[in-house]
């Protein structure tokens, strides 16, 4: 806490209900909780404890292939600044997709786009990777 403002980091992954087994797998690997949406058509994995968030960030770091890496790097800055981590920001992954399809298709579904976000926030600010 700083001046009464708690700084929180959280990871949220939303997927079609048919992909809930993937979220359950990630829960077993990284922790967190899976919730069903009100209409039961989607499931949401929430990871809120710092140790698990840092574990996910370390597992994703260096594997991103899109400009979303800029927001991901802001999350690393947030963790380093407010939570005392010392995570090095790794660059985009330019390796061949033929040999490295890491995370490919994870949030694809025939019913629409999935959502993957990492958030760090205080009462006044939110950083988000989507």
mmCIF file of N, CA and C in Angstrom:
data_model
loop_
_atom_site.group_PDB
_atom_site.id
_atom_site.type_symbol
_atom_site.label_atom_id
_atom_site.label_comp_id
_atom_site.label_asym_id
_atom_site.label_seq_id
_atom_site.Cartn_x
_atom_site.Cartn_y
_atom_site.Cartn_z
ATOM 1 N N UNK A 1 0.836 -1.184 0.000
ATOM 2 C CA UNK A 1 0.000 0.000 0.000
ATOM 3 C C UNK A 1 0.874 1.239 0.000
ATOM 4 N N UNK A 2 0.428 2.213 -0.727
ATOM 5 C CA UNK A 2 1.136 3.479 -0.773
ATOM 6 C C UNK A 2 0.091 4.580 -0.671
ATOM 7 N N UNK A 3 0.172 5.406 0.361
ATOM 8 C CA UNK A 3 -0.820 6.443 0.592
ATOM 9 C C UNK A 3 -2.240 5.881 0.608
ATOM 10 N N UNK A 4 -2.415 4.696 1.185
ATOM 11 C CA UNK A 4 -3.736 4.095 1.267
ATOM 12 C C UNK A 4 -4.227 3.446 -0.004
ATOM 13 N N UNK A 5 -3.390 3.407 -1.057
ATOM 14 C CA UNK A 5 -3.797 2.812 -2.328
ATOM 15 C C UNK A 5 -3.078 1.484 -2.515
ATOM 16 N N UNK A 6 -3.835 0.426 -2.571
ATOM 17 C CA UNK A 6 -3.267 -0.892 -2.777
ATOM 18 C C UNK A 6 -3.009 -1.096 -4.269
ATOM 19 N N UNK A 7 -1.830 -1.585 -4.596
ATOM 20 C CA UNK A 7 -1.459 -1.838 -5.989
ATOM 21 C C UNK A 7 -1.611 -3.331 -6.248
ATOM 22 N N UNK A 8 -2.463 -3.679 -7.189
ATOM 23 C CA UNK A 8 -2.843 -5.063 -7.424
ATOM 24 C C UNK A 8 -2.508 -5.471 -8.853
ATOM 25 N N UNK A 9 -2.027 -6.683 -9.011
ATOM 26 C CA UNK A 9 -1.803 -7.266 -10.335
ATOM 27 C C UNK A 9 -2.703 -8.491 -10.440
ATOM 28 N N UNK A 10 -3.354 -8.650 -11.586
ATOM 29 C CA UNK A 10 -4.241 -9.798 -11.788
ATOM 30 C C UNK A 10 -4.192 -10.228 -13.244
ATOM 31 N N UNK A 11 -4.477 -11.491 -13.476
ATOM 32 C CA UNK A 11 -4.545 -12.041 -14.825
ATOM 33 C C UNK A 11 -5.938 -12.606 -15.015
ATOM 34 N N UNK A 12 -6.530 -12.303 -16.162
ATOM 35 C CA UNK A 12 -7.862 -12.793 -16.487
ATOM 36 C C UNK A 12 -7.835 -13.400 -17.879
ATOM 37 N N UNK A 13 -8.362 -14.598 -18.003
ATOM 38 C CA UNK A 13 -8.497 -15.252 -19.302
ATOM 39 C C UNK A 13 -9.956 -15.657 -19.437
ATOM 40 N N UNK A 14 -10.606 -15.206 -20.512
ATOM 41 C CA UNK A 14 -11.999 -15.538 -20.775
ATOM 42 C C UNK A 14 -12.051 -16.402 -22.022
ATOM 43 N N UNK A 15 -12.810 -17.486 -21.956
ATOM 44 C CA UNK A 15 -12.912 -18.404 -23.088
ATOM 45 C C UNK A 15 -14.330 -18.959 -23.183
ATOM 46 N N UNK A 16 -14.661 -19.487 -24.340
ATOM 47 C CA UNK A 16 -15.933 -20.158 -24.534
ATOM 48 C C UNK A 16 -16.044 -21.311 -23.538
ATOM 49 N N UNK A 17 -17.245 -21.609 -23.107
ATOM 50 C CA UNK A 17 -17.460 -22.671 -22.118
ATOM 51 C C UNK A 17 -16.881 -24.006 -22.590
ATOM 52 N N UNK A 18 -16.835 -24.228 -23.900
ATOM 53 C CA UNK A 18 -16.264 -25.472 -24.430
ATOM 54 C C UNK A 18 -14.765 -25.569 -24.154
ATOM 55 N N UNK A 19 -14.121 -24.429 -23.898
ATOM 56 C CA UNK A 19 -12.690 -24.405 -23.602
ATOM 57 C C UNK A 19 -12.406 -24.403 -22.102
ATOM 58 N N UNK A 20 -13.421 -24.622 -21.277
ATOM 59 C CA UNK A 20 -13.224 -24.636 -19.828
ATOM 60 C C UNK A 20 -12.160 -25.644 -19.391
ATOM 61 N N UNK A 21 -12.049 -26.830 -20.032
ATOM 62 C CA UNK A 21 -10.976 -27.750 -19.631
ATOM 63 C C UNK A 21 -9.574 -27.135 -19.758
ATOM 64 N N UNK A 22 -9.390 -26.241 -20.723
ATOM 65 C CA UNK A 22 -8.095 -25.558 -20.853
ATOM 66 C C UNK A 22 -7.883 -24.636 -19.652
ATOM 67 N N UNK A 23 -8.930 -23.919 -19.262
ATOM 68 C CA UNK A 23 -8.821 -23.042 -18.093
ATOM 69 C C UNK A 23 -8.579 -23.855 -16.823
ATOM 70 N N UNK A 24 -9.218 -25.016 -16.719
ATOM 71 C CA UNK A 24 -8.975 -25.896 -15.566
ATOM 72 C C UNK A 24 -7.522 -26.365 -15.541
ATOM 73 N N UNK A 25 -6.977 -26.694 -16.715
ATOM 74 C CA UNK A 25 -5.568 -27.091 -16.809
ATOM 75 C C UNK A 25 -4.662 -25.954 -16.334
ATOM 76 N N UNK A 26 -4.940 -24.731 -16.814
ATOM 77 C CA UNK A 26 -4.132 -23.576 -16.409
ATOM 78 C C UNK A 26 -4.269 -23.307 -14.911
ATOM 79 N N UNK A 27 -5.454 -23.527 -14.360
ATOM 80 C CA UNK A 27 -5.660 -23.363 -12.920
ATOM 81 C C UNK A 27 -4.792 -24.341 -12.142
ATOM 82 N N UNK A 28 -4.725 -25.576 -12.609
ATOM 83 C CA UNK A 28 -3.878 -26.569 -11.942
ATOM 84 C C UNK A 28 -2.405 -26.208 -12.037
ATOM 85 N N UNK A 29 -2.003 -25.583 -13.143
ATOM 86 C CA UNK A 29 -0.598 -25.222 -13.350
ATOM 87 C C UNK A 29 -0.212 -23.932 -12.622
ATOM 88 N N UNK A 30 -1.096 -22.919 -12.670
ATOM 89 C CA UNK A 30 -0.742 -21.593 -12.167
ATOM 90 C C UNK A 30 -1.547 -21.125 -10.958
ATOM 91 N N UNK A 31 -2.645 -21.781 -10.638
ATOM 92 C CA UNK A 31 -3.502 -21.310 -9.557
ATOM 93 C C UNK A 31 -4.633 -20.462 -10.097
ATOM 94 N N UNK A 32 -5.357 -19.838 -9.208
ATOM 95 C CA UNK A 32 -6.489 -19.012 -9.605
ATOM 96 C C UNK A 32 -7.798 -19.758 -9.479
ATOM 97 N N UNK A 33 -8.848 -19.121 -9.959
ATOM 98 C CA UNK A 33 -10.194 -19.693 -9.893
ATOM 99 C C UNK A 33 -10.893 -19.512 -11.226
ATOM 100 N N UNK A 34 -11.715 -20.491 -11.594
ATOM 101 C CA UNK A 34 -12.509 -20.420 -12.820
ATOM 102 C C UNK A 34 -13.953 -20.129 -12.431
ATOM 103 N N UNK A 35 -14.544 -19.143 -13.098
ATOM 104 C CA UNK A 35 -15.929 -18.755 -12.863
ATOM 105 C C UNK A 35 -16.693 -18.865 -14.173
ATOM 106 N N UNK A 36 -17.957 -19.245 -14.091
ATOM 107 C CA UNK A 36 -18.813 -19.250 -15.272
ATOM 108 C C UNK A 36 -19.530 -17.911 -15.360
ATOM 109 N N UNK A 37 -19.767 -17.441 -16.584
ATOM 110 C CA UNK A 37 -20.513 -16.200 -16.757
ATOM 111 C C UNK A 37 -21.977 -16.453 -16.414
ATOM 112 N N UNK A 38 -22.720 -15.382 -16.231
ATOM 113 C CA UNK A 38 -24.119 -15.491 -15.820
ATOM 114 C C UNK A 38 -24.938 -16.347 -16.782
ATOM 115 N N UNK A 39 -24.688 -16.220 -18.060
ATOM 116 C CA UNK A 39 -25.446 -16.991 -19.053
ATOM 117 C C UNK A 39 -24.843 -18.368 -19.299
ATOM 118 N N UNK A 40 -23.697 -18.651 -18.701
ATOM 119 C CA UNK A 40 -23.082 -19.962 -18.829
ATOM 120 C C UNK A 40 -22.486 -20.265 -20.187
ATOM 121 N N UNK A 41 -22.223 -19.232 -20.991
ATOM 122 C CA UNK A 41 -21.650 -19.475 -22.322
ATOM 123 C C UNK A 41 -20.143 -19.266 -22.353
ATOM 124 N N UNK A 42 -19.608 -18.758 -21.275
ATOM 125 C CA UNK A 42 -18.168 -18.513 -21.206
ATOM 126 C C UNK A 42 -17.669 -18.822 -19.800
ATOM 127 N N UNK A 43 -16.371 -19.034 -19.718
ATOM 128 C CA UNK A 43 -15.718 -19.262 -18.430
ATOM 129 C C UNK A 43 -14.582 -18.257 -18.298
ATOM 130 N N UNK A 44 -14.281 -17.890 -17.070
ATOM 131 C CA UNK A 44 -13.266 -16.874 -16.810
ATOM 132 C C UNK A 44 -12.310 -17.377 -15.744
ATOM 133 N N UNK A 45 -11.031 -17.370 -16.072
ATOM 134 C CA UNK A 45 -9.983 -17.712 -15.108
ATOM 135 C C UNK A 45 -9.434 -16.416 -14.537
ATOM 136 N N UNK A 46 -9.435 -16.304 -13.220
ATOM 137 C CA UNK A 46 -8.868 -15.146 -12.533
ATOM 138 C C UNK A 46 -7.705 -15.607 -11.668
ATOM 139 N N UNK A 47 -6.547 -14.988 -11.884
ATOM 140 C CA UNK A 47 -5.362 -15.251 -11.067
ATOM 141 C C UNK A 47 -5.011 -13.932 -10.398
ATOM 142 N N UNK A 48 -5.055 -13.917 -9.058
ATOM 143 C CA UNK A 48 -4.880 -12.659 -8.332
ATOM 144 C C UNK A 48 -3.689 -12.628 -7.386
ATOM 145 N N UNK A 49 -3.205 -13.784 -6.952
ATOM 146 C CA UNK A 49 -2.107 -13.720 -5.990
ATOM 147 C C UNK A 49 -0.798 -13.424 -6.724
ATOM 148 N N UNK A 50 0.033 -12.609 -6.111
ATOM 149 C CA UNK A 50 1.234 -12.081 -6.747
ATOM 150 C C UNK A 50 2.172 -13.177 -7.237
ATOM 151 N N UNK A 51 2.396 -14.194 -6.431
ATOM 152 C CA UNK A 51 3.318 -15.264 -6.823
ATOM 153 C C UNK A 51 2.853 -15.934 -8.120
ATOM 154 N N UNK A 52 1.564 -16.200 -8.236
ATOM 155 C CA UNK A 52 1.030 -16.831 -9.444
ATOM 156 C C UNK A 52 1.079 -15.893 -10.641
ATOM 157 N N UNK A 53 0.775 -14.606 -10.430
ATOM 158 C CA UNK A 53 0.839 -13.629 -11.522
ATOM 159 C C UNK A 53 2.260 -13.554 -12.067
ATOM 160 N N UNK A 54 3.233 -13.467 -11.183
ATOM 161 C CA UNK A 54 4.639 -13.402 -11.610
ATOM 162 C C UNK A 54 5.027 -14.683 -12.342
ATOM 163 N N UNK A 55 4.551 -15.819 -11.885
ATOM 164 C CA UNK A 55 4.829 -17.090 -12.551
ATOM 165 C C UNK A 55 4.290 -17.084 -13.986
ATOM 166 N N UNK A 56 3.063 -16.613 -14.179
ATOM 167 C CA UNK A 56 2.485 -16.533 -15.528
ATOM 168 C C UNK A 56 3.283 -15.559 -16.389
ATOM 169 N N UNK A 57 3.605 -14.388 -15.849
ATOM 170 C CA UNK A 57 4.378 -13.393 -16.605
ATOM 171 C C UNK A 57 5.716 -13.985 -17.030
ATOM 172 N N UNK A 58 6.391 -14.676 -16.131
ATOM 173 C CA UNK A 58 7.677 -15.291 -16.485
ATOM 174 C C UNK A 58 7.523 -16.367 -17.557
ATOM 175 N N UNK A 59 6.404 -17.079 -17.557
ATOM 176 C CA UNK A 59 6.177 -18.110 -18.569
ATOM 177 C C UNK A 59 5.818 -17.523 -19.935
ATOM 178 N N UNK A 60 5.204 -16.346 -19.967
ATOM 179 C CA UNK A 60 4.827 -15.698 -21.227
ATOM 180 C C UNK A 60 5.969 -14.852 -21.780
ATOM 181 N N UNK A 61 6.765 -14.270 -20.899
ATOM 182 C CA UNK A 61 7.836 -13.351 -21.289
ATOM 183 C C UNK A 61 8.744 -13.984 -22.350
ATOM 184 N N UNK A 62 8.941 -13.274 -23.456
ATOM 185 C CA UNK A 62 9.796 -13.752 -24.535
ATOM 186 C C UNK A 62 9.075 -14.606 -25.561
ATOM 187 N N UNK A 63 7.776 -14.820 -25.360
ATOM 188 C CA UNK A 63 7.024 -15.670 -26.281
ATOM 189 C C UNK A 63 5.968 -14.908 -27.074
ATOM 190 N N UNK A 64 5.809 -13.621 -26.807
ATOM 191 C CA UNK A 64 4.814 -12.828 -27.530
ATOM 192 C C UNK A 64 5.308 -12.488 -28.927
ATOM 193 N N UNK A 65 4.357 -12.373 -29.870
ATOM 194 C CA UNK A 65 4.697 -12.151 -31.273
ATOM 195 C C UNK A 65 4.016 -10.924 -31.863
ATOM 196 N N UNK A 66 3.300 -10.155 -31.090
ATOM 197 C CA UNK A 66 2.526 -9.033 -31.623
ATOM 198 C C UNK A 66 2.876 -7.746 -30.873
ATOM 199 N N UNK A 67 2.386 -6.609 -31.381
ATOM 200 C CA UNK A 67 2.628 -5.339 -30.682
ATOM 201 C C UNK A 67 2.048 -5.283 -29.268
ATOM 202 N N UNK A 68 1.246 -6.257 -28.885
ATOM 203 C CA UNK A 68 0.734 -6.297 -27.513
ATOM 204 C C UNK A 68 1.867 -6.402 -26.497
ATOM 205 N N UNK A 69 3.049 -6.701 -26.988
ATOM 206 C CA UNK A 69 4.202 -6.802 -26.092
ATOM 207 C C UNK A 69 4.447 -5.480 -25.363
ATOM 208 N N UNK A 70 4.075 -4.355 -25.991
ATOM 209 C CA UNK A 70 4.278 -3.056 -25.340
ATOM 210 C C UNK A 70 3.465 -2.973 -24.050
ATOM 211 N N UNK A 71 2.224 -3.426 -24.097
ATOM 212 C CA UNK A 71 1.398 -3.426 -22.884
ATOM 213 C C UNK A 71 1.904 -4.460 -21.885
ATOM 214 N N UNK A 72 2.381 -5.584 -22.389
ATOM 215 C CA UNK A 72 2.949 -6.615 -21.522
ATOM 216 C C UNK A 72 4.170 -6.056 -20.789
ATOM 217 N N UNK A 73 5.007 -5.305 -21.509
ATOM 218 C CA UNK A 73 6.177 -4.688 -20.881
ATOM 219 C C UNK A 73 5.764 -3.673 -19.819
ATOM 220 N N UNK A 74 4.639 -2.975 -20.026
ATOM 221 C CA UNK A 74 4.137 -2.066 -18.989
ATOM 222 C C UNK A 74 3.746 -2.848 -17.734
ATOM 223 N N UNK A 75 3.214 -4.052 -17.932
ATOM 224 C CA UNK A 75 2.872 -4.888 -16.780
ATOM 225 C C UNK A 75 4.132 -5.287 -16.024
ATOM 226 N N UNK A 76 5.184 -5.634 -16.768
ATOM 227 C CA UNK A 76 6.455 -5.977 -16.121
ATOM 228 C C UNK A 76 6.983 -4.768 -15.352
ATOM 229 N N UNK A 77 6.906 -3.576 -15.957
ATOM 230 C CA UNK A 77 7.319 -2.354 -15.259
ATOM 231 C C UNK A 77 6.512 -2.174 -13.972
ATOM 232 N N UNK A 78 5.200 -2.410 -14.047
ATOM 233 C CA UNK A 78 4.314 -2.294 -12.885
ATOM 234 C C UNK A 78 4.747 -3.259 -11.779
ATOM 235 N N UNK A 79 4.996 -4.517 -12.153
ATOM 236 C CA UNK A 79 5.422 -5.512 -11.161
ATOM 237 C C UNK A 79 6.771 -5.139 -10.556
ATOM 238 N N UNK A 80 7.704 -4.699 -11.396
ATOM 239 C CA UNK A 80 9.030 -4.322 -10.898
ATOM 240 C C UNK A 80 8.954 -3.111 -9.968
ATOM 241 N N UNK A 81 8.146 -2.129 -10.327
ATOM 242 C CA UNK A 81 8.061 -0.897 -9.550
ATOM 243 C C UNK A 81 7.291 -1.074 -8.241
ATOM 244 N N UNK A 82 6.137 -1.710 -8.313
ATOM 245 C CA UNK A 82 5.253 -1.754 -7.151
ATOM 246 C C UNK A 82 5.317 -3.042 -6.341
ATOM 247 N N UNK A 83 5.924 -4.085 -6.902
ATOM 248 C CA UNK A 83 5.951 -5.355 -6.178
ATOM 249 C C UNK A 83 7.357 -5.903 -5.987
ATOM 250 N N UNK A 84 8.371 -5.097 -6.325
ATOM 251 C CA UNK A 84 9.748 -5.469 -6.036
ATOM 252 C C UNK A 84 10.301 -6.624 -6.847
ATOM 253 N N UNK A 85 9.660 -6.955 -7.959
ATOM 254 C CA UNK A 85 10.204 -8.017 -8.803
ATOM 255 C C UNK A 85 11.350 -7.448 -9.627
ATOM 256 N N UNK A 86 12.107 -8.302 -10.242
ATOM 257 C CA UNK A 86 13.219 -7.881 -11.095
ATOM 258 C C UNK A 86 13.134 -8.678 -12.399
ATOM 259 N N UNK A 87 12.033 -8.485 -13.120
ATOM 260 C CA UNK A 87 11.780 -9.227 -14.354
ATOM 261 C C UNK A 87 12.377 -8.452 -15.521
ATOM 262 N N UNK A 88 13.184 -9.118 -16.320
ATOM 263 C CA UNK A 88 13.770 -8.516 -17.516
ATOM 264 C C UNK A 88 12.765 -8.605 -18.651
ATOM 265 N N UNK A 89 12.549 -7.487 -19.350
ATOM 266 C CA UNK A 89 11.621 -7.473 -20.483
ATOM 267 C C UNK A 89 12.307 -8.085 -21.700
ATOM 268 N N UNK A 90 11.780 -9.215 -22.168
ATOM 269 C CA UNK A 90 12.336 -9.886 -23.337
ATOM 270 C C UNK A 90 11.653 -9.378 -24.601
ATOM 271 N N UNK A 91 12.356 -9.409 -25.746
ATOM 272 C CA UNK A 91 11.798 -8.874 -26.996
ATOM 273 C C UNK A 91 10.783 -9.824 -27.632
ATOM 274 N N UNK A 92 10.202 -9.361 -28.742
ATOM 275 C CA UNK A 92 9.284 -10.193 -29.524
ATOM 276 C C UNK A 92 9.952 -11.494 -29.933
ATOM 277 N N UNK A 93 9.149 -12.526 -30.057
ATOM 278 C CA UNK A 93 9.621 -13.836 -30.506
ATOM 279 C C UNK A 93 9.485 -13.894 -32.025
ATOM 280 N N UNK A 94 10.614 -13.935 -32.716
ATOM 281 C CA UNK A 94 10.608 -14.002 -34.178
ATOM 282 C C UNK A 94 10.942 -15.400 -34.686
ATOM 283 N N UNK A 95 10.946 -16.390 -33.809
ATOM 284 C CA UNK A 95 11.267 -17.743 -34.251
ATOM 285 C C UNK A 95 10.184 -18.244 -35.213
ATOM 286 N N UNK A 96 10.530 -19.234 -35.988
ATOM 287 C CA UNK A 96 9.621 -19.784 -36.991
ATOM 288 C C UNK A 96 8.387 -20.397 -36.336
ATOM 289 N N UNK A 97 7.220 -20.091 -36.895
ATOM 290 C CA UNK A 97 5.992 -20.698 -36.394
ATOM 291 C C UNK A 97 5.943 -22.193 -36.682
ATOM 292 N N UNK A 98 6.715 -22.626 -37.663
ATOM 293 C CA UNK A 98 6.745 -24.050 -37.998
ATOM 294 C C UNK A 98 7.285 -24.877 -36.834
ATOM 295 N N UNK A 99 8.173 -24.292 -36.052
ATOM 296 C CA UNK A 99 8.765 -25.018 -34.935
ATOM 297 C C UNK A 99 8.335 -24.518 -33.579
ATOM 298 N N UNK A 100 7.570 -23.424 -33.541
ATOM 299 C CA UNK A 100 7.183 -22.844 -32.265
ATOM 300 C C UNK A 100 5.819 -22.178 -32.407
ATOM 301 N N UNK A 101 4.798 -22.894 -32.115
ATOM 302 C CA UNK A 101 3.442 -22.346 -32.204
ATOM 303 C C UNK A 101 2.884 -22.099 -30.807
ATOM 304 N N UNK A 102 3.734 -21.633 -29.903
ATOM 305 C CA UNK A 102 3.352 -21.419 -28.523
ATOM 306 C C UNK A 102 2.103 -20.558 -28.431
ATOM 307 N N UNK A 103 1.121 -21.024 -27.734
ATOM 308 C CA UNK A 103 -0.110 -20.293 -27.436
ATOM 309 C C UNK A 103 -1.004 -20.102 -28.652
ATOM 310 N N UNK A 104 -0.615 -20.650 -29.817
ATOM 311 C CA UNK A 104 -1.417 -20.476 -31.026
ATOM 312 C C UNK A 104 -2.777 -21.126 -30.842
ATOM 313 N N UNK A 105 -3.813 -20.403 -31.171
ATOM 314 C CA UNK A 105 -5.160 -20.942 -31.132
ATOM 315 C C UNK A 105 -5.763 -21.065 -29.753
ATOM 316 N N UNK A 106 -5.070 -20.613 -28.737
ATOM 317 C CA UNK A 106 -5.572 -20.800 -27.376
ATOM 318 C C UNK A 106 -6.941 -20.168 -27.173
ATOM 319 N N UNK A 107 -7.135 -18.976 -27.723
ATOM 320 C CA UNK A 107 -8.405 -18.295 -27.481
ATOM 321 C C UNK A 107 -9.296 -18.288 -28.712
ATOM 322 N N UNK A 108 -9.000 -19.128 -29.697
ATOM 323 C CA UNK A 108 -9.869 -19.238 -30.860
ATOM 324 C C UNK A 108 -11.086 -20.065 -30.486
ATOM 325 N N UNK A 109 -12.223 -19.658 -30.979
ATOM 326 C CA UNK A 109 -13.420 -20.466 -30.788
ATOM 327 C C UNK A 109 -14.375 -20.177 -31.929
ATOM 328 N N UNK A 110 -15.224 -21.126 -32.281
ATOM 329 C CA UNK A 110 -16.167 -20.889 -33.372
ATOM 330 C C UNK A 110 -17.261 -19.898 -32.999
ATOM 331 N N UNK A 111 -17.335 -19.487 -31.735
ATOM 332 C CA UNK A 111 -18.397 -18.601 -31.285
ATOM 333 C C UNK A 111 -17.939 -17.157 -31.086
ATOM 334 N N UNK A 112 -16.716 -16.856 -31.442
ATOM 335 C CA UNK A 112 -16.236 -15.495 -31.286
ATOM 336 C C UNK A 112 -14.818 -15.476 -30.769
ATOM 337 N N UNK A 113 -14.341 -14.296 -30.494
ATOM 338 C CA UNK A 113 -12.974 -14.134 -30.013
ATOM 339 C C UNK A 113 -12.905 -14.403 -28.523
ATOM 340 N N UNK A 114 -11.796 -14.966 -28.116
ATOM 341 C CA UNK A 114 -11.524 -15.123 -26.700
ATOM 342 C C UNK A 114 -10.897 -13.846 -26.180
ATOM 343 N N UNK A 115 -10.566 -13.844 -24.933
ATOM 344 C CA UNK A 115 -9.975 -12.656 -24.323
ATOM 345 C C UNK A 115 -8.910 -13.104 -23.336
ATOM 346 N N UNK A 116 -7.769 -12.478 -23.416
ATOM 347 C CA UNK A 116 -6.687 -12.731 -22.479
ATOM 348 C C UNK A 116 -6.192 -11.376 -22.013
ATOM 349 N N UNK A 117 -6.181 -11.138 -20.729
ATOM 350 C CA UNK A 117 -5.702 -9.844 -20.262
ATOM 351 C C UNK A 117 -4.887 -10.013 -18.990
ATOM 352 N N UNK A 118 -3.951 -9.099 -18.847
ATOM 353 C CA UNK A 118 -3.161 -9.010 -17.632
ATOM 354 C C UNK A 118 -3.327 -7.582 -17.148
ATOM 355 N N UNK A 119 -3.706 -7.425 -15.902
ATOM 356 C CA UNK A 119 -3.987 -6.088 -15.401
ATOM 357 C C UNK A 119 -3.167 -5.798 -14.149
ATOM 358 N N UNK A 120 -2.738 -4.567 -14.060
ATOM 359 C CA UNK A 120 -2.137 -4.064 -12.838
ATOM 360 C C UNK A 120 -2.832 -2.751 -12.556
ATOM 361 N N UNK A 121 -3.311 -2.544 -11.354
ATOM 362 C CA UNK A 121 -4.068 -1.328 -11.145
ATOM 363 C C UNK A 121 -3.967 -0.823 -9.717
ATOM 364 N N UNK A 122 -4.250 0.459 -9.599
ATOM 365 C CA UNK A 122 -4.439 1.091 -8.300
ATOM 366 C C UNK A 122 -5.867 1.610 -8.330
ATOM 367 N N UNK A 123 -6.219 2.400 -7.392
ATOM 368 C CA UNK A 123 -7.550 2.991 -7.399
ATOM 369 C C UNK A 123 -7.721 3.874 -8.635
ATOM 370 N N UNK A 124 -6.647 4.508 -9.099
ATOM 371 C CA UNK A 124 -6.753 5.480 -10.180
ATOM 372 C C UNK A 124 -6.282 4.992 -11.541
ATOM 373 N N UNK A 125 -5.444 3.972 -11.619
ATOM 374 C CA UNK A 125 -4.853 3.579 -12.896
ATOM 375 C C UNK A 125 -5.030 2.091 -13.156
ATOM 376 N N UNK A 126 -5.164 1.747 -14.432
ATOM 377 C CA UNK A 126 -5.245 0.350 -14.836
ATOM 378 C C UNK A 126 -4.359 0.144 -16.047
ATOM 379 N N UNK A 127 -3.527 -0.882 -16.010
ATOM 380 C CA UNK A 127 -2.748 -1.317 -17.163
ATOM 381 C C UNK A 127 -3.383 -2.608 -17.628
ATOM 382 N N UNK A 128 -3.555 -2.763 -18.926
ATOM 383 C CA UNK A 128 -4.231 -3.954 -19.400
ATOM 384 C C UNK A 128 -3.606 -4.447 -20.691
ATOM 385 N N UNK A 129 -3.431 -5.753 -20.785
ATOM 386 C CA UNK A 129 -2.971 -6.412 -22.003
ATOM 387 C C UNK A 129 -4.147 -7.200 -22.522
ATOM 388 N N UNK A 130 -4.612 -6.846 -23.691
ATOM 389 C CA UNK A 130 -5.750 -7.564 -24.281
ATOM 390 C C UNK A 130 -5.483 -7.831 -25.728
#
